[in-house]
PDB file of C-alpha atoms in Angstrom:
ATOM      1  CA  UNK S  25     -52.014 -72.371 -16.817  1.00  0.00           C
ATOM      2  CA  UNK S  26     -50.962 -69.398 -14.361  1.00  0.00           C
ATOM      3  CA  UNK S  27     -54.026 -70.049 -12.335  1.00  0.00           C
ATOM      4  CA  UNK S  28     -53.442 -73.903 -12.686  1.00  0.00           C
ATOM      5  CA  UNK S  29     -49.894 -73.487 -11.481  1.00  0.00           C
ATOM      6  CA  UNK S  30     -51.093 -71.589  -8.422  1.00  0.00           C
ATOM      7  CA  UNK S  31     -53.819 -74.232  -7.770  1.00  0.00           C
ATOM      8  CA  UNK S  32     -51.327 -77.120  -8.278  1.00  0.00           C
ATOM      9  CA  UNK S  33     -48.928 -75.279  -5.712  1.00  0.00           C
ATOM     10  CA  UNK S  34     -51.756 -74.982  -3.244  1.00  0.00           C
ATOM     11  CA  UNK S  35     -52.554 -78.757  -3.497  1.00  0.00           C
ATOM     12  CA  UNK S  36     -48.895 -79.580  -3.206  1.00  0.00           C
ATOM     13  CA  UNK S  37     -48.694 -77.480   0.147  1.00  0.00           C
ATOM     14  CA  UNK S  38     -51.981 -79.234   1.548  1.00  0.00           C
ATOM     15  CA  UNK S  39     -51.697 -81.544   4.505  1.00  0.00           C
ATOM     16  CA  UNK S  40     -53.710 -84.093   2.670  1.00  0.00           C
ATOM     17  CA  UNK S  41     -51.206 -86.537   0.987  1.00  0.00           C
ATOM     18  CA  UNK S  42     -53.623 -87.351  -1.809  1.00  0.00           C
ATOM     19  CA  UNK S  43     -53.859 -83.677  -2.666  1.00  0.00           C
ATOM     20  CA  UNK S  44     -50.061 -83.149  -2.630  1.00  0.00           C
ATOM     21  CA  UNK S  45     -49.703 -86.009  -5.136  1.00  0.00           C
ATOM     22  CA  UNK S  46     -52.505 -84.512  -7.306  1.00  0.00           C
ATOM     23  CA  UNK S  47     -50.801 -81.070  -7.270  1.00  0.00           C
ATOM     24  CA  UNK S  48     -47.297 -82.842  -8.229  1.00  0.00           C
ATOM     25  CA  UNK S  49     -49.088 -84.759 -11.029  1.00  0.00           C
ATOM     26  CA  UNK S  50     -50.421 -81.577 -12.541  1.00  0.00           C
ATOM     27  CA  UNK S  51     -47.472 -79.763 -12.468  1.00  0.00           C
ATOM     28  CA  UNK S  52     -45.359 -82.615 -14.001  1.00  0.00           C
ATOM     29  CA  UNK S  53     -47.469 -82.479 -17.039  1.00  0.00           C
ATOM     30  CA  UNK S  54     -46.324 -78.779 -17.541  1.00  0.00           C
ATOM     31  CA  UNK S  55     -43.105 -78.439 -15.697  1.00  0.00           C
ATOM     32  CA  UNK S  56     -41.241 -77.113 -18.900  1.00  0.00           C
ATOM     33  CA  UNK S  57     -43.792 -74.318 -19.140  1.00  0.00           C
ATOM     34  CA  UNK S  58     -43.425 -73.231 -15.418  1.00  0.00           C
ATOM     35  CA  UNK S  59     -39.781 -73.620 -14.832  1.00  0.00           C
ATOM     36  CA  UNK S  60     -39.252 -70.118 -13.769  1.00  0.00           C
ATOM     37  CA  UNK S  61     -42.109 -70.254 -11.369  1.00  0.00           C
ATOM     38  CA  UNK S  62     -40.867 -73.638  -9.992  1.00  0.00           C
ATOM     39  CA  UNK S  63     -37.344 -72.361  -9.652  1.00  0.00           C
ATOM     40  CA  UNK S  64     -38.847 -69.295  -7.584  1.00  0.00           C
ATOM     41  CA  UNK S  65     -41.005 -71.653  -5.355  1.00  0.00           C
ATOM     42  CA  UNK S  66     -37.998 -73.857  -4.833  1.00  0.00           C
ATOM     43  CA  UNK S  67     -35.895 -71.004  -3.853  1.00  0.00           C
ATOM     44  CA  UNK S  68     -38.335 -69.635  -1.495  1.00  0.00           C
ATOM     45  CA  UNK S  69     -39.358 -72.814   0.265  1.00  0.00           C
ATOM     46  CA  UNK S  70     -37.254 -73.083   3.528  1.00  0.00           C
ATOM     47  CA  UNK S  71     -39.353 -75.203   5.807  1.00  0.00           C
ATOM     48  CA  UNK S  72     -40.680 -78.202   3.797  1.00  0.00           C
ATOM     49  CA  UNK S  73     -37.958 -80.376   2.611  1.00  0.00           C
ATOM     50  CA  UNK S  74     -40.299 -82.846   0.999  1.00  0.00           C
ATOM     51  CA  UNK S  75     -41.744 -80.031  -1.126  1.00  0.00           C
ATOM     52  CA  UNK S  76     -38.254 -78.785  -2.023  1.00  0.00           C
ATOM     53  CA  UNK S  77     -37.534 -82.360  -3.256  1.00  0.00           C
ATOM     54  CA  UNK S  78     -40.507 -82.320  -5.382  1.00  0.00           C
ATOM     55  CA  UNK S  79     -39.897 -78.941  -6.647  1.00  0.00           C
ATOM     56  CA  UNK S  80     -36.329 -79.651  -7.860  1.00  0.00           C
ATOM     57  CA  UNK S  81     -37.661 -82.987  -9.279  1.00  0.00           C
ATOM     58  CA  UNK S  82     -39.971 -81.072 -11.526  1.00  0.00           C
ATOM     59  CA  UNK S  83     -37.277 -78.510 -12.172  1.00  0.00           C
ATOM     60  CA  UNK S  84     -34.914 -81.447 -13.359  1.00  0.00           C
ATOM     61  CA  UNK S  85     -37.652 -83.038 -15.448  1.00  0.00           C
ATOM     62  CA  UNK S  86     -38.416 -79.705 -17.167  1.00  0.00           C
ATOM     63  CA  UNK S  87     -35.415 -80.222 -19.403  1.00  0.00           C
ATOM     64  CA  UNK S  88     -34.995 -76.453 -19.473  1.00  0.00           C
ATOM     65  CA  UNK S  89     -31.617 -74.659 -19.961  1.00  0.00           C
ATOM     66  CA  UNK S  90     -32.810 -72.110 -17.512  1.00  0.00           C
ATOM     67  CA  UNK S  91     -32.715 -74.887 -14.815  1.00  0.00           C
ATOM     68  CA  UNK S  92     -28.919 -75.112 -14.981  1.00  0.00           C
ATOM     69  CA  UNK S  93     -27.937 -72.644 -12.433  1.00  0.00           C
ATOM     70  CA  UNK S  94     -30.249 -74.273  -9.613  1.00  0.00           C
ATOM     71  CA  UNK S  95     -29.343 -77.808 -10.646  1.00  0.00           C
ATOM     72  CA  UNK S  96     -25.649 -77.149 -10.619  1.00  0.00           C
ATOM     73  CA  UNK S  97     -26.177 -75.315  -7.224  1.00  0.00           C
ATOM     74  CA  UNK S  98     -27.715 -78.486  -5.785  1.00  0.00           C
ATOM     75  CA  UNK S  99     -24.941 -80.735  -6.666  1.00  0.00           C
ATOM     76  CA  UNK S 100     -23.261 -79.786  -3.406  1.00  0.00           C
ATOM     77  CA  UNK S 101     -26.418 -80.038  -1.349  1.00  0.00           C
ATOM     78  CA  UNK S 102     -26.182 -81.893   1.893  1.00  0.00           C
ATOM     79  CA  UNK S 103     -29.565 -83.631   1.040  1.00  0.00           C
ATOM     80  CA  UNK S 104     -28.861 -86.590  -1.023  1.00  0.00           C
ATOM     81  CA  UNK S 105     -32.182 -86.545  -2.701  1.00  0.00           C
ATOM     82  CA  UNK S 106     -31.736 -83.026  -3.962  1.00  0.00           C
ATOM     83  CA  UNK S 107     -28.182 -84.150  -5.377  1.00  0.00           C
ATOM     84  CA  UNK S 108     -29.744 -86.929  -7.088  1.00  0.00           C
ATOM     85  CA  UNK S 109     -32.538 -84.880  -8.758  1.00  0.00           C
ATOM     86  CA  UNK S 110     -30.047 -82.475  -9.728  1.00  0.00           C
ATOM     87  CA  UNK S 111     -27.761 -84.879 -11.345  1.00  0.00           C
ATOM     88  CA  UNK S 112     -30.687 -86.470 -13.185  1.00  0.00           C
ATOM     89  CA  UNK S 113     -31.721 -82.970 -14.368  1.00  0.00           C
ATOM     90  CA  UNK S 114     -28.260 -82.052 -15.631  1.00  0.00           C
ATOM     91  CA  UNK S 115     -27.950 -85.512 -17.271  1.00  0.00           C
ATOM     92  CA  UNK S 116     -31.180 -84.847 -19.128  1.00  0.00           C
ATOM     93  CA  UNK S 117     -29.973 -81.450 -20.217  1.00  0.00           C
ATOM     94  CA  UNK S 118     -27.000 -83.031 -21.785  1.00  0.00           C
ATOM     95  CA  UNK S 119     -25.303 -79.701 -22.569  1.00  0.00           C
ATOM     96  CA  UNK S 120     -21.566 -79.248 -22.259  1.00  0.00           C
ATOM     97  CA  UNK S 121     -21.957 -77.028 -19.131  1.00  0.00           C
ATOM     98  CA  UNK S 122     -24.288 -79.627 -17.498  1.00  0.00           C
ATOM     99  CA  UNK S 123     -21.822 -82.549 -18.267  1.00  0.00           C
ATOM    100  CA  UNK S 124     -18.836 -80.578 -17.012  1.00  0.00           C
ATOM    101  CA  UNK S 125     -20.723 -79.858 -13.882  1.00  0.00           C
ATOM    102  CA  UNK S 126     -21.558 -83.399 -13.405  1.00  0.00           C
ATOM    103  CA  UNK S 127     -17.771 -84.225 -14.094  1.00  0.00           C
ATOM    104  CA  UNK S 128     -16.550 -81.781 -11.388  1.00  0.00           C
ATOM    105  CA  UNK S 129     -19.030 -83.043  -8.825  1.00  0.00           C
ATOM    106  CA  UNK S 130     -17.857 -86.580  -9.395  1.00  0.00           C
ATOM    107  CA  UNK S 131     -14.249 -85.510  -9.277  1.00  0.00           C
ATOM    108  CA  UNK S 132     -14.971 -83.605  -5.933  1.00  0.00           C
ATOM    109  CA  UNK S 133     -16.745 -86.640  -4.578  1.00  0.00           C
ATOM    110  CA  UNK S 134     -20.134 -84.714  -3.993  1.00  0.00           C
ATOM    111  CA  UNK S 135     -21.736 -87.345  -6.299  1.00  0.00           C
ATOM    112  CA  UNK S 136     -20.852 -90.925  -7.379  1.00  0.00           C
TER     113      UNK S 136
END
């Protein structure tokens, strides 16, 4: 699905809202298989906040332990949507590290 990943990313970057949705739906089905690529795209994306939100949502849904560092980092984001996706992803992971990260963020008041 390497070609499929690239094609889905092109759709998500399209100006056509339906193509964006189609790309997101394609990646949602295979997020766990492409968590490294999703993280790379998330970290590179600086201009399109909507795309960053979708990428983090996909990373969070992957359930991959490889997502832990990026999810923890987003608990401090100024963007409430990114914090929410990070919290959901860490909850989904359910590891001791994920749970303690959520606890610390709640104790610090960065999430509720």
